[in-house]
Amino acid sequence: GLLLKAAEDLALDLKSSYLVGDSLSDVEAGRYVGCTTIMVRNDKKAGSVRNLLRDKTRPDYIVSDLSAAVDLILKLDSAER
């Protein structure tokens, strides 16, 4: 609900947006609204990454940290141009 509300209020195109998170619920939310999903590995939530291997809701990308997520987004955006 909150992502859809933000998209409506701010006129965001979620299909061309990225959702970066560190949990399976973040990935599920991003998938639900059509975002490209990037999961940041979190040692405290290591089980989440293992669960992704068995779950239907997989992120589009998994990165080691937030800096790597930023680098990936910049790379993906430059490839689209």
Short mmCIF file of N, CA and C in Angstrom, two decimals, residues 27-72:
data_model
loop_
_atom_site.label_atom_id
_atom_site.label_comp_id
_atom_site.label_asym_id
_atom_site.label_seq_id
_atom_site.Cartn_x
_atom_site.Cartn_y
_atom_site.Cartn_z
N VAL A 27 11.61 -7.51 -0.85
CA VAL A 27 11.60 -8.04 -2.21
C VAL A 27 10.16 -8.29 -2.67
N GLU A 28 9.36 -8.86 -1.80
CA GLU A 28 7.96 -9.13 -2.15
C GLU A 28 7.21 -7.83 -2.47
N ALA A 29 7.43 -6.80 -1.66
CA ALA A 29 6.76 -5.52 -1.89
C ALA A 29 7.18 -4.92 -3.22
N GLY A 30 8.47 -4.96 -3.51
CA GLY A 30 8.97 -4.43 -4.77
C GLY A 30 8.43 -5.19 -5.97
N ARG A 31 8.41 -6.50 -5.86
CA ARG A 31 7.88 -7.33 -6.94
C ARG A 31 6.40 -7.03 -7.18
N TYR A 32 5.66 -6.88 -6.10
CA TYR A 32 4.22 -6.64 -6.19
C TYR A 32 3.89 -5.38 -6.99
N VAL A 33 4.71 -4.34 -6.83
CA VAL A 33 4.43 -3.08 -7.52
C VAL A 33 5.20 -2.93 -8.83
N GLY A 34 6.02 -3.93 -9.18
CA GLY A 34 6.69 -3.92 -10.47
C GLY A 34 8.06 -3.29 -10.50
N CYS A 35 8.65 -3.04 -9.34
CA CYS A 35 10.01 -2.47 -9.30
C CYS A 35 11.05 -3.53 -9.63
N THR A 36 12.21 -3.09 -10.07
CA THR A 36 13.38 -3.95 -10.12
C THR A 36 13.87 -4.07 -8.68
N THR A 37 14.05 -5.29 -8.20
CA THR A 37 14.39 -5.49 -6.80
C THR A 37 15.87 -5.83 -6.62
N ILE A 38 16.45 -5.21 -5.60
CA ILE A 38 17.85 -5.44 -5.25
C ILE A 38 17.89 -5.76 -3.76
N MET A 39 18.39 -6.94 -3.44
CA MET A 39 18.50 -7.32 -2.03
C MET A 39 19.93 -7.13 -1.57
N VAL A 40 20.07 -6.42 -0.46
CA VAL A 40 21.37 -6.23 0.17
C VAL A 40 21.53 -7.35 1.20
N ARG A 41 22.61 -8.11 1.07
CA ARG A 41 22.85 -9.19 2.03
C ARG A 41 23.07 -8.60 3.41
N ASN A 42 22.51 -9.27 4.39
CA ASN A 42 22.62 -8.84 5.77
C ASN A 42 22.97 -10.06 6.60
N ASP A 43 24.16 -10.06 7.21
CA ASP A 43 24.60 -11.23 7.97
C ASP A 43 23.62 -11.60 9.08
N LYS A 44 22.94 -10.61 9.63
CA LYS A 44 21.97 -10.89 10.69
C LYS A 44 20.72 -11.57 10.14
N LYS A 45 20.51 -11.45 8.84
CA LYS A 45 19.34 -12.07 8.21
C LYS A 45 19.78 -13.08 7.16
N ALA A 46 20.84 -13.80 7.45
CA ALA A 46 21.40 -14.74 6.46
C ALA A 46 20.36 -15.76 6.01
N GLY A 47 19.44 -16.11 6.89
CA GLY A 47 18.40 -17.06 6.51
C GLY A 47 17.53 -16.55 5.39
N SER A 48 17.37 -15.23 5.30
CA SER A 48 16.54 -14.65 4.23
C SER A 48 17.09 -14.99 2.86
N VAL A 49 18.41 -14.89 2.70
CA VAL A 49 19.02 -15.20 1.40
C VAL A 49 18.85 -16.68 1.10
N ARG A 50 19.04 -17.53 2.10
CA ARG A 50 18.84 -18.98 1.87
C ARG A 50 17.40 -19.26 1.49
N ASN A 51 16.46 -18.59 2.15
CA ASN A 51 15.05 -18.81 1.83
C ASN A 51 14.73 -18.39 0.41
N LEU A 52 15.43 -17.38 -0.10
CA LEU A 52 15.19 -16.93 -1.47
C LEU A 52 15.44 -18.05 -2.47
N LEU A 53 16.39 -18.91 -2.17
CA LEU A 53 16.71 -19.99 -3.08
C LEU A 53 15.55 -20.98 -3.19
N ARG A 54 14.70 -21.02 -2.17
CA ARG A 54 13.56 -21.93 -2.19
C ARG A 54 12.25 -21.21 -2.49
N ASP A 55 12.27 -19.91 -2.46
CA ASP A 55 11.04 -19.12 -2.58
C ASP A 55 10.83 -18.68 -4.03
N LYS A 56 9.57 -18.47 -4.38
CA LYS A 56 9.24 -17.98 -5.72
C LYS A 56 9.59 -16.51 -5.89
N THR A 57 9.63 -15.78 -4.78
CA THR A 57 9.88 -14.35 -4.83
C THR A 57 11.37 -14.09 -4.69
N ARG A 58 12.06 -14.07 -5.79
CA ARG A 58 13.50 -13.82 -5.78
C ARG A 58 13.77 -12.40 -6.22
N PRO A 59 14.81 -11.79 -5.64
CA PRO A 59 15.16 -10.45 -6.11
C PRO A 59 15.77 -10.54 -7.50
N ASP A 60 15.72 -9.44 -8.21
CA ASP A 60 16.38 -9.40 -9.51
C ASP A 60 17.89 -9.46 -9.34
N TYR A 61 18.38 -8.86 -8.26
CA TYR A 61 19.82 -8.81 -7.99
C TYR A 61 20.05 -8.95 -6.49
N ILE A 62 21.19 -9.54 -6.12
CA ILE A 62 21.63 -9.60 -4.73
C ILE A 62 23.02 -8.98 -4.68
N VAL A 63 23.21 -8.04 -3.76
CA VAL A 63 24.50 -7.35 -3.63
C VAL A 63 24.99 -7.46 -2.19
N SER A 64 26.27 -7.15 -2.00
CA SER A 64 26.88 -7.32 -0.68
C SER A 64 26.60 -6.17 0.28
N ASP A 65 26.40 -4.97 -0.26
CA ASP A 65 26.16 -3.82 0.62
C ASP A 65 25.48 -2.70 -0.16
N LEU A 66 25.13 -1.64 0.55
CA LEU A 66 24.39 -0.54 -0.07
C LEU A 66 25.20 0.15 -1.16
N SER A 67 26.49 0.26 -0.95
CA SER A 67 27.35 0.87 -1.97
C SER A 67 27.30 0.07 -3.27
N ALA A 68 27.30 -1.24 -3.15
CA ALA A 68 27.21 -2.10 -4.34
C ALA A 68 25.85 -1.93 -5.02
N ALA A 69 24.80 -1.69 -4.25
CA ALA A 69 23.48 -1.45 -4.83
C ALA A 69 23.48 -0.17 -5.66
N VAL A 70 24.10 0.87 -5.12
CA VAL A 70 24.20 2.15 -5.85
C VAL A 70 24.98 1.95 -7.14
N ASP A 71 26.12 1.26 -7.05
CA ASP A 71 26.93 1.01 -8.25
C ASP A 71 26.13 0.24 -9.30
N LEU A 72 25.37 -0.76 -8.86
CA LEU A 72 24.56 -1.56 -9.78
C LEU A 72 23.50 -0.70 -10.45
#
